[in-house]
PDB file of C-alpha atoms in Angstrom:
ATOM      1  CA  MET V  30      11.342  14.792 -13.867  1.00 31.00           C
ATOM      2  CA  ASN V  31       8.199  12.981 -15.379  1.00 36.00           C
ATOM      3  CA  GLU V  32       5.730  15.536 -16.325  1.00 38.00           C
ATOM      4  CA  LEU V  33       3.166  13.461 -14.881  1.00 40.00           C
ATOM      5  CA  ARG V  34       4.864  13.063 -11.587  1.00 48.00           C
ATOM      6  CA  ASN V  35       3.283  15.773  -9.495  1.00 45.00           C
ATOM      7  CA  LEU V  36      -0.502  15.677 -10.246  1.00 69.00           C
ATOM      8  CA  PHE V  37      -2.412  18.542  -8.417  1.00 73.00           C
ATOM      9  CA  LEU V  38      -6.177  18.497  -8.164  1.00 90.00           C
ATOM     10  CA  ASP V  39      -7.888  22.067  -6.976  1.00 92.00           C
ATOM     11  CA  GLY V  40     -11.492  20.918  -6.107  1.00 95.00           C
ATOM     12  CA  ARG V  41     -13.594  18.146  -4.936  1.00 97.00           C
ATOM     13  CA  PHE V  42     -13.294  15.138  -7.453  1.00 97.00           C
ATOM     14  CA  ALA V  43     -14.733  11.450  -7.497  1.00 98.00           C
ATOM     15  CA  CYS V  44     -14.307   8.534  -9.577  1.00 97.00           C
ATOM     16  CA  ARG V  45     -16.718   5.548  -9.293  1.00 97.00           C
ATOM     17  CA  SER V  46     -15.495   2.062 -10.517  1.00 96.00           C
ATOM     18  CA  ARG V  47     -16.274  -1.800 -10.398  1.00 95.00           C
ATOM     19  CA  ILE V  48     -14.519  -3.746  -7.644  1.00 96.00           C
ATOM     20  CA  ALA V  49     -12.079  -6.508  -8.884  1.00 96.00           C
ATOM     21  CA  GLY V  50     -11.199  -8.226  -6.003  1.00 98.00           C
ATOM     22  CA  LEU V  51     -13.208  -8.104  -2.782  1.00 99.00           C
ATOM     23  CA  LEU V  52     -12.987 -11.035  -0.262  1.00 99.00           C
ATOM     24  CA  ARG V  53     -14.968 -11.665   3.280  1.00 99.00           C
ATOM     25  CA  LEU V  54     -12.327 -13.783   5.741  1.00 99.00           C
ATOM     26  CA  SER V  55     -14.726 -15.321   8.696  1.00 99.00           C
ATOM     27  CA  GLY V  56     -14.249 -17.944  11.401  1.00 99.00           C
ATOM     28  CA  GLU V  57     -12.442 -18.281  14.411  1.00 98.00           C
ATOM     29  CA  ASP V  58      -9.093 -19.193  13.013  1.00 98.00           C
ATOM     30  CA  ALA V  59      -9.466 -16.119  10.066  1.00 98.00           C
ATOM     31  CA  ALA V  60      -6.878 -14.001  11.740  1.00 97.00           C
ATOM     32  CA  VAL V  61      -4.063 -16.671  12.381  1.00 97.00           C
ATOM     33  CA  PHE V  62      -4.691 -18.173   8.856  1.00 98.00           C
ATOM     34  CA  LEU V  63      -4.636 -15.073   7.042  1.00 98.00           C
ATOM     35  CA  GLN V  64      -1.373 -13.922   9.129  1.00 97.00           C
ATOM     36  CA  GLY V  65       0.332 -16.972   7.780  1.00 96.00           C
ATOM     37  CA  GLN V  66      -0.491 -16.097   4.094  1.00 97.00           C
ATOM     38  CA  ILE V  67       0.021 -12.870   3.573  1.00 98.00           C
ATOM     39  CA  THR V  68       3.019 -10.636   3.513  1.00 98.00           C
ATOM     40  CA  GLN V  69       2.127  -7.737   6.124  1.00 97.00           C
ATOM     41  CA  ASP V  70       1.762  -8.380   9.972  1.00 96.00           C
ATOM     42  CA  ILE V  71      -1.508  -7.743  10.582  1.00 95.00           C
ATOM     43  CA  ARG V  72      -1.410  -8.004  13.647  1.00 91.00           C
ATOM     44  CA  SER V  73      -3.456  -5.551  15.861  1.00 85.00           C
ATOM     45  CA  THR V  74      -5.330  -4.960  19.222  1.00 84.00           C
ATOM     46  CA  HIS V  75      -7.286  -2.768  17.877  1.00 95.00           C
ATOM     47  CA  ASP V  76     -10.285  -3.414  15.347  1.00 97.00           C
ATOM     48  CA  PHE V  77     -10.839  -1.397  11.830  1.00 98.00           C
ATOM     49  CA  THR V  78      -7.703  -1.533  11.218  1.00 98.00           C
ATOM     50  CA  LYS V  79      -5.921  -1.935   7.635  1.00 97.00           C
ATOM     51  CA  SER V  80      -2.680  -3.678   6.283  1.00 97.00           C
ATOM     52  CA  TYR V  81      -1.122  -3.314   2.908  1.00 98.00           C
ATOM     53  CA  GLY V  82       0.358  -7.078   1.414  1.00 98.00           C
ATOM     54  CA  LEU V  83       0.836  -9.616  -0.805  1.00 99.00           C
ATOM     55  CA  PHE V  84       0.354 -12.977  -1.442  1.00 99.00           C
ATOM     56  CA  LEU V  85       3.096 -14.863  -3.157  1.00 98.00           C
ATOM     57  CA  ASN V  86       3.881 -18.271  -4.436  1.00 96.00           C
ATOM     58  CA  GLN V  87       6.670 -20.760  -3.328  1.00 94.00           C
ATOM     59  CA  LYS V  88       9.867 -18.909  -5.210  1.00 95.00           C
ATOM     60  CA  GLY V  89       8.427 -15.587  -3.656  1.00 96.00           C
ATOM     61  CA  LYS V  90       6.834 -14.202  -6.818  1.00 98.00           C
ATOM     62  CA  VAL V  91       3.818 -12.126  -6.598  1.00 98.00           C
ATOM     63  CA  LEU V  92       0.307 -13.746  -7.414  1.00 98.00           C
ATOM     64  CA  ALA V  93      -1.770 -11.016  -5.622  1.00 98.00           C
ATOM     65  CA  ASP V  94      -2.066  -7.979  -3.710  1.00 98.00           C
ATOM     66  CA  ALA V  95      -4.712  -7.005  -1.090  1.00 98.00           C
ATOM     67  CA  HIS V  96      -5.799  -4.393   1.567  1.00 98.00           C
ATOM     68  CA  ALA V  97      -6.601  -6.231   4.551  1.00 98.00           C
ATOM     69  CA  LEU V  98      -9.292  -4.668   6.644  1.00 98.00           C
ATOM     70  CA  LYS V  99     -10.009  -6.206   9.816  1.00 98.00           C
ATOM     71  CA  VAL V 100     -13.528  -5.802  11.147  1.00 98.00           C
ATOM     72  CA  ASN V 101     -12.799  -7.991  14.338  1.00 98.00           C
ATOM     73  CA  PRO V 102     -10.791 -11.057  15.137  1.00 97.00           C
ATOM     74  CA  THR V 103     -13.120 -13.185  13.328  1.00 98.00           C
ATOM     75  CA  GLU V 104     -13.991 -10.753  10.452  1.00 98.00           C
ATOM     76  CA  TRP V 105     -11.707  -9.879   7.750  1.00 99.00           C
ATOM     77  CA  TRP V 106     -12.200  -8.177   4.367  1.00 99.00           C
ATOM     78  CA  LEU V 107      -9.625  -8.267   1.442  1.00 99.00           C
ATOM     79  CA  TRP V 108      -9.625  -5.569  -1.270  1.00 99.00           C
ATOM     80  CA  SER V 109      -7.542  -5.649  -4.150  1.00 98.00           C
ATOM     81  CA  GLU V 110      -7.925  -2.695  -6.952  1.00 95.00           C
ATOM     82  CA  ALA V 111      -7.081  -5.022  -9.959  1.00 96.00           C
ATOM     83  CA  THR V 112      -6.565  -8.624  -8.721  1.00 98.00           C
ATOM     84  CA  PRO V 113      -9.812 -10.485  -9.284  1.00 97.00           C
ATOM     85  CA  SER V 114     -11.383 -12.308  -6.134  1.00 97.00           C
ATOM     86  CA  GLY V 115     -10.688 -15.727  -7.990  1.00 97.00           C
ATOM     87  CA  ILE V 116      -7.258 -15.605  -7.960  1.00 97.00           C
ATOM     88  CA  VAL V 117      -6.764 -14.851  -4.249  1.00 98.00           C
ATOM     89  CA  ARG V 118      -9.747 -16.937  -3.066  1.00 98.00           C
ATOM     90  CA  GLU V 119      -8.344 -19.951  -4.856  1.00 98.00           C
ATOM     91  CA  HIS V 120      -4.904 -19.733  -3.224  1.00 97.00           C
ATOM     92  CA  LEU V 121      -5.964 -19.240   0.195  1.00 98.00           C
ATOM     93  CA  GLU V 122      -8.603 -22.091  -0.244  1.00 98.00           C
ATOM     94  CA  ASP V 123      -5.307 -24.254  -1.330  1.00 97.00           C
ATOM     95  CA  TYR V 124      -3.940 -23.910   2.179  1.00 96.00           C
ATOM     96  CA  ILE V 125      -7.062 -24.351   4.132  1.00 97.00           C
ATOM     97  CA  VAL V 126      -6.818 -27.795   5.986  1.00 95.00           C
ATOM     98  CA  ALA V 127      -8.591 -27.856   8.881  1.00 95.00           C
ATOM     99  CA  ASP V 128      -8.796 -23.969   9.729  1.00 97.00           C
ATOM    100  CA  ASP V 129     -12.136 -22.306  10.923  1.00 98.00           C
ATOM    101  CA  VAL V 130     -12.646 -20.344   8.164  1.00 98.00           C
ATOM    102  CA  GLU V 131     -14.789 -19.180   5.419  1.00 98.00           C
ATOM    103  CA  ILE V 132     -14.171 -17.280   2.513  1.00 99.00           C
ATOM    104  CA  SER V 133     -16.811 -15.648   0.797  1.00 98.00           C
ATOM    105  CA  ASP V 134     -16.681 -13.465  -2.404  1.00 98.00           C
ATOM    106  CA  PHE V 135     -18.374 -10.021  -2.430  1.00 97.00           C
ATOM    107  CA  SER V 136     -16.723  -8.296  -5.811  1.00 96.00           C
ATOM    108  CA  SER V 137     -20.453  -8.787  -7.614  1.00 93.00           C
ATOM    109  CA  GLY V 138     -22.326  -5.667  -7.286  1.00 89.00           C
ATOM    110  CA  TRP V 139     -19.847  -3.909  -4.824  1.00 97.00           C
ATOM    111  CA  THR V 140     -18.191  -0.405  -6.435  1.00 97.00           C
ATOM    112  CA  VAL V 141     -15.271   1.975  -5.127  1.00 98.00           C
ATOM    113  CA  THR V 142     -15.423   5.349  -5.356  1.00 98.00           C
ATOM    114  CA  THR V 143     -12.121   7.497  -5.021  1.00 98.00           C
ATOM    115  CA  PHE V 144     -12.238  10.796  -3.905  1.00 98.00           C
ATOM    116  CA  ALA V 145      -9.483  13.369  -4.216  1.00 96.00           C
ATOM    117  CA  GLY V 146      -8.802  16.982  -4.264  1.00 96.00           C
ATOM    118  CA  THR V 147      -7.762  19.932  -2.286  1.00 95.00           C
ATOM    119  CA  GLY V 148     -11.580  20.090  -1.217  1.00 96.00           C
ATOM    120  CA  ALA V 149     -12.118  16.203  -0.972  1.00 97.00           C
ATOM    121  CA  ALA V 150     -11.605  15.985   2.762  1.00 97.00           C
ATOM    122  CA  ASP V 151     -14.212  18.485   3.657  1.00 97.00           C
ATOM    123  CA  GLY V 152     -16.711  17.123   0.988  1.00 97.00           C
ATOM    124  CA  LEU V 153     -16.271  13.573   2.228  1.00 98.00           C
ATOM    125  CA  ARG V 154     -16.412  14.485   5.905  1.00 98.00           C
ATOM    126  CA  ALA V 155     -19.635  15.840   5.233  1.00 97.00           C
ATOM    127  CA  LEU V 156     -21.303  12.768   3.233  1.00 96.00           C
ATOM    128  CA  LEU V 157     -20.066  10.639   6.406  1.00 96.00           C
ATOM    129  CA  GLY V 158     -20.955  12.864   9.085  1.00 96.00           C
ATOM    130  CA  ARG V 159     -18.289  12.300  11.070  1.00 95.00           C
ATOM    131  CA  ASP V 160     -13.838  12.300  11.104  1.00 96.00           C
ATOM    132  CA  LEU V 161     -12.200  10.967   8.292  1.00 97.00           C
ATOM    133  CA  PRO V 162      -9.971   7.635   8.813  1.00 97.00           C
ATOM    134  CA  ALA V 163      -6.317   8.178   9.872  1.00 95.00           C
ATOM    135  CA  PRO V 164      -3.782   6.070   7.945  1.00 94.00           C
ATOM    136  CA  GLY V 165      -3.768   2.467   9.113  1.00 95.00           C
ATOM    137  CA  GLU V 166      -7.294   2.552  10.011  1.00 97.00           C
ATOM    138  CA  PHE V 167     -10.839   2.771   7.852  1.00 98.00           C
ATOM    139  CA  VAL V 168     -14.407   3.290   9.026  1.00 98.00           C
ATOM    140  CA  ALA V 169     -17.844   1.426   8.339  1.00 97.00           C
ATOM    141  CA  ALA V 170     -20.054   3.731   6.319  1.00 96.00           C
ATOM    142  CA  ASN V 171     -23.339   2.566   4.316  1.00 93.00           C
ATOM    143  CA  GLU V 172     -22.486  -0.979   5.062  1.00 95.00           C
ATOM    144  CA  GLY V 173     -19.091  -0.651   3.409  1.00 98.00           C
ATOM    145  CA  PHE V 174     -15.636   0.819   4.028  1.00 98.00           C
ATOM    146  CA  VAL V 175     -13.991   4.040   3.648  1.00 99.00           C
ATOM    147  CA  LEU V 176     -10.013   3.864   3.714  1.00 98.00           C
ATOM    148  CA  GLN V 177      -7.130   6.075   2.711  1.00 97.00           C
ATOM    149  CA  GLY V 178      -5.960   5.397  -1.206  1.00 94.00           C
ATOM    150  CA  GLN V 179      -2.882   4.706  -2.595  1.00 91.00           C
ATOM    151  CA  ARG V 180      -3.268   6.744  -5.952  1.00 92.00           C
ATOM    152  CA  GLY V 181      -0.490   9.260  -6.577  1.00 90.00           C
ATOM    153  CA  LEU V 182      -3.072  12.110  -6.001  1.00 88.00           C
ATOM    154  CA  GLY V 183      -1.771  13.275  -3.065  1.00 89.00           C
ATOM    155  CA  ILE V 184      -4.210  11.999  -0.270  1.00 91.00           C
ATOM    156  CA  SER V 185      -7.279  10.370  -1.088  1.00 95.00           C
ATOM    157  CA  TRP V 186      -9.987   8.360   0.006  1.00 97.00           C
ATOM    158  CA  GLU V 187     -11.742   5.013  -0.794  1.00 98.00           C
ATOM    159  CA  TRP V 188     -15.292   4.333  -0.606  1.00 98.00           C
ATOM    160  CA  LEU V 189     -16.304   0.491  -0.761  1.00 99.00           C
ATOM    161  CA  ALA V 190     -19.918  -0.065  -0.945  1.00 98.00           C
ATOM    162  CA  PRO V 191     -22.428  -2.544  -2.167  1.00 97.00           C
ATOM    163  CA  ALA V 192     -24.886  -1.756  -5.088  1.00 92.00           C
ATOM    164  CA  GLY V 193     -27.622   0.947  -3.607  1.00 94.00           C
ATOM    165  CA  ARG V 194     -25.355   2.215  -0.912  1.00 96.00           C
ATOM    166  CA  GLU V 195     -23.062   4.393  -2.614  1.00 96.00           C
ATOM    167  CA  ALA V 196     -22.482   7.706  -1.819  1.00 94.00           C
ATOM    168  CA  PRO V 197     -23.952  10.744  -3.642  1.00 96.00           C
ATOM    169  CA  LEU V 198     -21.704  12.665  -6.005  1.00 97.00           C
ATOM    170  CA  ASP V 199     -23.861  15.664  -6.266  1.00 96.00           C
ATOM    171  CA  GLY V 200     -21.151  18.927  -6.053  1.00 96.00           C
ATOM    172  CA  TRP V 201     -18.158  16.748  -7.343  1.00 98.00           C
ATOM    173  CA  GLU V 202     -16.448  16.891 -10.510  1.00 97.00           C
ATOM    174  CA  PRO V 203     -15.556  13.678 -12.303  1.00 97.00           C
ATOM    175  CA  LEU V 204     -12.194  12.227 -12.085  1.00 96.00           C
ATOM    176  CA  ALA V 205     -11.283  10.703 -15.558  1.00 94.00           C
ATOM    177  CA  ALA V 206      -9.881   7.225 -15.139  1.00 92.00           C
ATOM    178  CA  GLU V 207      -6.837   8.799 -17.507  1.00 93.00           C
ATOM    179  CA  VAL V 208      -5.979  11.468 -15.067  1.00 93.00           C
ATOM    180  CA  MET V 209      -6.096   8.555 -11.862  1.00 94.00           C
ATOM    181  CA  GLU V 210      -3.665   6.308 -14.045  1.00 95.00           C
ATOM    182  CA  ASN V 211      -1.216   9.276 -15.060  1.00 93.00           C
ATOM    183  CA  ALA V 212      -1.109   9.875 -11.337  1.00 94.00           C
ATOM    184  CA  ARG V 213      -0.601   6.561 -10.762  1.00 95.00           C
ATOM    185  CA  ILE V 214       2.312   5.740 -13.263  1.00 95.00           C
ATOM    186  CA  GLY V 215       3.961   9.485 -12.231  1.00 93.00           C
ATOM    187  CA  ALA V 216       4.081   8.193  -8.481  1.00 92.00           C
ATOM    188  CA  ARG V 217       5.292   4.551  -9.885  1.00 94.00           C
ATOM    189  CA  LEU V 218       2.595   2.539  -7.718  1.00 96.00           C
ATOM    190  CA  PRO V 219       2.664  -0.947  -9.148  1.00 97.00           C
ATOM    191  CA  ARG V 220      -0.660  -2.447 -10.241  1.00 98.00           C
ATOM    192  CA  VAL V 221      -0.750  -6.303  -9.377  1.00 98.00           C
ATOM    193  CA  PRO V 222      -0.935  -8.480 -11.575  1.00 97.00           C
ATOM    194  CA  VAL V 223      -0.520  -6.051 -14.615  1.00 98.00           C
ATOM    195  CA  ASP V 224       3.206  -4.465 -13.346  1.00 99.00           C
ATOM    196  CA  ILE V 225       4.073  -7.029 -10.847  1.00 98.00           C
ATOM    197  CA  GLY V 226       2.827 -10.504 -11.543  1.00 98.00           C
ATOM    198  CA  PRO V 227       3.504 -14.118 -11.024  1.00 98.00           C
ATOM    199  CA  ALA V 228       7.044 -13.696 -12.684  1.00 97.00           C
ATOM    200  CA  ASP V 229       8.270 -11.152 -10.472  1.00 98.00           C
ATOM    201  CA  LEU V 230       9.378 -10.413  -7.273  1.00 97.00           C
ATOM    202  CA  PRO V 231       8.252  -7.716  -4.515  1.00 97.00           C
ATOM    203  CA  ALA V 232      11.412  -5.548  -4.576  1.00 96.00           C
ATOM    204  CA  GLU V 233      11.396  -5.481  -8.428  1.00 96.00           C
ATOM    205  CA  GLY V 234       7.964  -3.245  -8.084  1.00 96.00           C
ATOM    206  CA  GLY V 235       9.204  -1.463  -4.904  1.00 94.00           C
ATOM    207  CA  LEU V 236       6.684  -3.365  -3.208  1.00 97.00           C
ATOM    208  CA  ASP V 237       9.302  -4.622  -0.439  1.00 95.00           C
ATOM    209  CA  ALA V 238       9.316  -1.202   1.077  1.00 93.00           C
ATOM    210  CA  THR V 239       5.373  -0.914   1.457  1.00 94.00           C
ATOM    211  CA  ALA V 240       4.050  -4.146   1.385  1.00 97.00           C
ATOM    212  CA  ILE V 241       6.369  -6.605   3.109  1.00 97.00           C
ATOM    213  CA  SER V 242       7.446  -7.090   6.884  1.00 96.00           C
ATOM    214  CA  PHE V 243      10.616  -8.526   7.597  1.00 94.00           C
ATOM    215  CA  THR V 244       9.919  -9.045  11.123  1.00 93.00           C
ATOM    216  CA  LYS V 245       6.659 -11.288  11.431  1.00 90.00           C
ATOM    217  CA  GLY V 246       6.668 -15.105  11.130  1.00 84.00           C
ATOM    218  CA  CYS V 247       6.354 -17.564   8.658  1.00 92.00           C
ATOM    219  CA  TYR V 248       4.428 -16.951   5.460  1.00 95.00           C
ATOM    220  CA  LEU V 249       4.398 -18.572   1.822  1.00 94.00           C
ATOM    221  CA  GLY V 250       7.996 -16.864   0.141  1.00 94.00           C
ATOM    222  CA  GLN V 251       9.118 -15.804   3.685  1.00 94.00           C
ATOM    223  CA  GLU V 252      12.495 -17.318   3.153  1.00 93.00           C
ATOM    224  CA  ILE V 253      13.179 -15.920  -0.265  1.00 93.00           C
ATOM    225  CA  MET V 254      11.854 -12.199   0.787  1.00 94.00           C
ATOM    226  CA  ALA V 255      14.706 -12.841   3.772  1.00 93.00           C
ATOM    227  CA  ARG V 256      17.326 -13.701   1.247  1.00 91.00           C
ATOM    228  CA  LEU V 257      16.786 -11.016  -1.046  1.00 89.00           C
ATOM    229  CA  LYS V 258      16.688  -8.304   1.806  1.00 88.00           C
ATOM    230  CA  ALA V 259      19.937 -10.029   2.658  1.00 89.00           C
ATOM    231  CA  MET V 260      21.471  -9.572  -0.792  1.00 83.00           C
ATOM    232  CA  GLY V 261      20.161  -6.228  -1.220  1.00 76.00           C
ATOM    233  CA  GLN V 262      19.776  -5.917  -4.824  1.00 78.00           C
ATOM    234  CA  VAL V 263      17.250  -7.512  -7.807  1.00 89.00           C
ATOM    235  CA  ARG V 264      18.610  -8.034 -11.245  1.00 92.00           C
ATOM    236  CA  ARG V 265      15.556  -5.979 -12.791  1.00 95.00           C
ATOM    237  CA  ARG V 266      13.149  -3.053 -11.532  1.00 96.00           C
ATOM    238  CA  LEU V 267       9.896  -1.227 -12.676  1.00 97.00           C
ATOM    239  CA  LEU V 268      11.169   2.187 -13.702  1.00 97.00           C
ATOM    240  CA  ARG V 269       8.906   5.181 -15.199  1.00 96.00           C
ATOM    241  CA  VAL V 270       9.559   5.884 -19.154  1.00 97.00           C
ATOM    242  CA  THR V 271       8.476   8.209 -21.575  1.00 96.00           C
ATOM    243  CA  GLY V 272       8.113   7.588 -25.320  1.00 96.00           C
ATOM    244  CA  ALA V 273       7.572  10.056 -28.121  1.00 92.00           C
ATOM    245  CA  GLY V 274       4.274   9.079 -30.303  1.00 88.00           C
ATOM    246  CA  PRO V 275       1.321   7.238 -29.800  1.00 92.00           C
ATOM    247  CA  LEU V 276       0.433   4.692 -26.836  1.00 94.00           C
ATOM    248  CA  PRO V 277       1.843   0.992 -27.914  1.00 94.00           C
ATOM    249  CA  GLU V 278      -0.697  -0.752 -29.558  1.00 93.00           C
ATOM    250  CA  THR V 279      -0.588  -4.032 -27.151  1.00 96.00           C
ATOM    251  CA  LEU V 280       0.710  -4.049 -23.619  1.00 97.00           C
ATOM    252  CA  PRO V 281       3.099  -5.279 -22.452  1.00 98.00           C
ATOM    253  CA  ALA V 282       5.205  -4.173 -25.229  1.00 98.00           C
ATOM    254  CA  PRO V 283       8.828  -5.188 -25.525  1.00 98.00           C
ATOM    255  CA  LEU V 284      11.913  -2.731 -25.173  1.00 98.00           C
ATOM    256  CA  TYR V 285      14.937  -3.327 -27.028  1.00 97.00           C
ATOM    257  CA  ARG V 286      18.474  -1.329 -27.190  1.00 94.00           C
ATOM    258  CA  ALA V 287      20.967  -2.283 -29.920  1.00 90.00           C
ATOM    259  CA  GLY V 288      18.843  -4.858 -31.045  1.00 92.00           C
ATOM    260  CA  ARG V 289      18.728  -6.588 -27.735  1.00 95.00           C
ATOM    261  CA  LYS V 290      15.473  -6.936 -25.534  1.00 96.00           C
ATOM    262  CA  ILE V 291      16.018  -5.514 -22.100  1.00 96.00           C
ATOM    263  CA  GLY V 292      12.389  -5.379 -20.903  1.00 98.00           C
ATOM    264  CA  GLU V 293       9.077  -4.750 -21.568  1.00 98.00           C
ATOM    265  CA  ILE V 294       6.510  -1.787 -20.972  1.00 99.00           C
ATOM    266  CA  ARG V 295       3.882  -3.068 -18.512  1.00 99.00           C
ATOM    267  CA  SER V 296       1.820  -0.062 -18.211  1.00 98.00           C
ATOM    268  CA  ALA V 297       0.896   2.958 -20.378  1.00 98.00           C
ATOM    269  CA  VAL V 298      -0.996   6.197 -20.619  1.00 97.00           C
ATOM    270  CA  ALA V 299      -0.986   9.534 -23.428  1.00 95.00           C
ATOM    271  CA  CYS V 300       0.540  12.482 -22.003  1.00 91.00           C
ATOM    272  CA  ARG V 301       1.315  15.778 -23.298  1.00 89.00           C
ATOM    273  CA  THR V 302       4.425  14.901 -25.088  1.00 89.00           C
ATOM    274  CA  GLY V 303       3.668  10.927 -26.100  1.00 95.00           C
ATOM    275  CA  PHE V 304       3.368   8.838 -23.582  1.00 97.00           C
ATOM    276  CA  ALA V 305       4.615   7.622 -20.043  1.00 96.00           C
ATOM    277  CA  GLY V 306       4.491   3.925 -18.646  1.00 97.00           C
ATOM    278  CA  LEU V 307       6.333   1.781 -16.165  1.00 98.00           C
ATOM    279  CA  ALA V 308       8.397  -0.518 -17.793  1.00 98.00           C
ATOM    280  CA  MET V 309      10.281  -3.593 -16.263  1.00 98.00           C
ATOM    281  CA  LEU V 310      14.049  -2.991 -17.208  1.00 97.00           C
ATOM    282  CA  SER V 311      17.346  -5.295 -16.701  1.00 96.00           C
ATOM    283  CA  LEU V 312      19.321  -3.098 -14.360  1.00 92.00           C
ATOM    284  CA  ALA V 313      22.558  -4.764 -16.250  1.00 90.00           C
ATOM    285  CA  GLY V 314      24.522  -2.026 -17.781  1.00 86.00           C
ATOM    286  CA  LEU V 315      21.271   0.554 -17.426  1.00 90.00           C
ATOM    287  CA  GLU V 316      22.790   3.905 -17.224  1.00 88.00           C
ATOM    288  CA  PRO V 317      20.710   6.968 -16.755  1.00 87.00           C
ATOM    289  CA  GLU V 318      20.921   8.416 -20.655  1.00 88.00           C
ATOM    290  CA  ALA V 319      19.618   4.996 -22.250  1.00 90.00           C
ATOM    291  CA  VAL V 320      17.036   5.161 -25.271  1.00 94.00           C
ATOM    292  CA  PHE V 321      15.088   2.143 -26.527  1.00 96.00           C
ATOM    293  CA  ALA V 322      13.300   0.789 -29.049  1.00 96.00           C
ATOM    294  CA  CYS V 323       9.919  -0.705 -29.573  1.00 93.00           C
ATOM    295  CA  THR V 324      11.289  -3.131 -32.098  1.00 93.00           C
ATOM    296  CA  PRO V 325      14.768  -4.499 -32.852  1.00 93.00           C
ATOM    297  CA  GLY V 326      15.975  -2.139 -35.669  1.00 87.00           C
ATOM    298  CA  GLY V 327      13.475   0.581 -34.492  1.00 89.00           C
ATOM    299  CA  GLU V 328      14.030   4.122 -33.524  1.00 91.00           C
ATOM    300  CA  ALA V 329      14.936   4.998 -29.977  1.00 92.00           C
ATOM    301  CA  ALA V 330      12.045   6.974 -29.103  1.00 93.00           C
ATOM    302  CA  VAL V 331      11.708   5.514 -25.050  1.00 97.00           C
ATOM    303  CA  LYS V 332      13.874   6.923 -22.479  1.00 95.00           C
ATOM    304  CA  LEU V 333      13.954   6.658 -18.332  1.00 93.00           C
ATOM    305  CA  SER V 334      12.146   9.148 -16.820  1.00 90.00           C
ATOM    306  CA  ASP V 335      12.509   8.047 -13.236  1.00 82.00           C
ATOM    307  CA  ASP V 336      14.801  10.654 -10.743  1.00 70.00           C
ATOM    308  CA  ASP V 337      14.215   9.151  -8.030  1.00 65.00           C
ATOM    309  CA  PHE V 338      15.943   5.940  -8.982  1.00 62.00           C
ATOM    310  CA  LEU V 339      18.317   6.467 -11.362  1.00 59.00           C
ATOM    311  CA  PRO V 340      20.994   7.898  -8.802  1.00 52.00           C
ATOM    312  CA  ALA V 341      21.136   4.357  -7.720  1.00 52.00           C
ATOM    313  CA  ALA V 342      21.161   2.809 -10.919  1.00 51.00           C
ATOM    314  CA  ARG V 343      24.914   2.896 -11.257  1.00 48.00           C
ATOM    315  CA  ALA V 344      25.919   1.692  -7.910  1.00 50.00           C
ATOM    316  CA  GLY V 345      23.715  -1.308  -7.961  1.00 49.00           C
ATOM    317  CA  ARG V 346      24.595  -2.356 -11.110  1.00 48.00           C
ATOM    318  CA  ALA V 347      27.399  -4.445 -10.086  1.00 48.00           C
ATOM    319  CA  GLN V 348      25.592  -6.049  -7.245  1.00 50.00           C
ATOM    320  CA  ALA V 349      22.873  -6.892  -9.828  1.00 46.00           C
ATOM    321  CA  GLU V 350      25.139  -8.654 -12.324  1.00 46.00           C
ATOM    322  CA  SER V 351      26.188 -11.008  -9.222  1.00 46.00           C
ATOM    323  CA  ARG V 352      23.121 -12.033  -8.037  1.00 45.00           C
ATOM    324  CA  PRO V 353      22.039 -15.752  -7.843  1.00 41.00           C
ATOM    325  CA  ASP V 354      19.225 -17.501  -9.894  1.00 39.00           C
ATOM    326  CA  TYR V 355      16.752 -17.208  -7.611  1.00 34.00           C
ATOM    327  CA  LEU V 356      16.856 -13.354  -7.706  1.00 35.00           C
ATOM    328  CA  VAL V 357      16.870 -13.058 -11.896  1.00 33.00           C
TER     329      VAL V 357
END
C-alpha cells in the first residue's frame, strides 16, 4: 500500500497560498450559460450551493476544472486550485454570443487557506462564529467563501478571501505544502492541468466519477463523455507509483518498460523510501507487478503502488486494447 495513503493530522493545521483561478460570472443569463459549459449539473433551487466540474474541448479533453459557487442565480464564482483564470476566461468568452453574462477576474490579491486536522472543525467554527458548511454547500465569510476541501486530508476546509480579509492563524500549526502534496498524491486526486490536461480524457484521471453529470443536458464535449461511458474503459489511466532514489529532475518524466515508453510521471513528491507520484500509464499489458525505468535502458526502479485500481487492471486490459481511436 502507498505509505502516503492514510495521512492523519492530529491537531489544527493551516496552509495559506495564492489563488490560481477565481472568476465571477454575473448577469441574468449566468446560470443558463454556465450550465451549458461545465460538465457538472449546477441546477439548484438553493443559493450557496457548490459543484465541482470540468471544462472540455470538442474532443472531450480537459481544459480546466473549477468549483462552481452559486451565490444566487445571477452571481456565480469559479475557483480553480491550479488552472489559471486566463484559461477558463478565454474558453468561456469564446462562447458568449448574445448572453447577458459578465466575467470578472479576481485571482490577483485573493488567497486560499486550507484548514485540516482533528481539531480543525472546532477551530474553524470558532473563527467563523457559526456552523461549518455541509458537503455541497458554502458560506460567506469576510467578503470571501468557506467550503469543504478535496485534499486527501480527511475532512478539510478552504477559506477563499481577498487581501486583508484573511482569517487569523494564531494557534494553528503550519501545514507544509509537501504534506499537502503527499496527501493529494496518496488519494490520487488529479491536479488540473498538471495531471490531467488538454491531451487527456476525464476518465483517464478518474474524474468521470466526481466531476461529470451523465444525466444533464448538452455541454461542450458531452457526446464524447456519453460514448465513453457506454464503452466503459479507456486505454490509459492516472495511477500511483513509487520510486527509489531522488525526485525526477523534470516533470513530466517518461517511464519505460523493456525499452518502450509506456507513460510518464506527471506529479511527484519526496517520501521516506524515495518518491511517490501520479503517472499516466498505458493499460495495454499492464500487470500489478510491473516495474518501470526512467530512461530506455535504465534500471527499473519505479513500481505501481495503486491497490485500489490494480485488481481491475487485468479485467480491463482486453477492453482497453480494443477501444476506438477517440478514446486513445
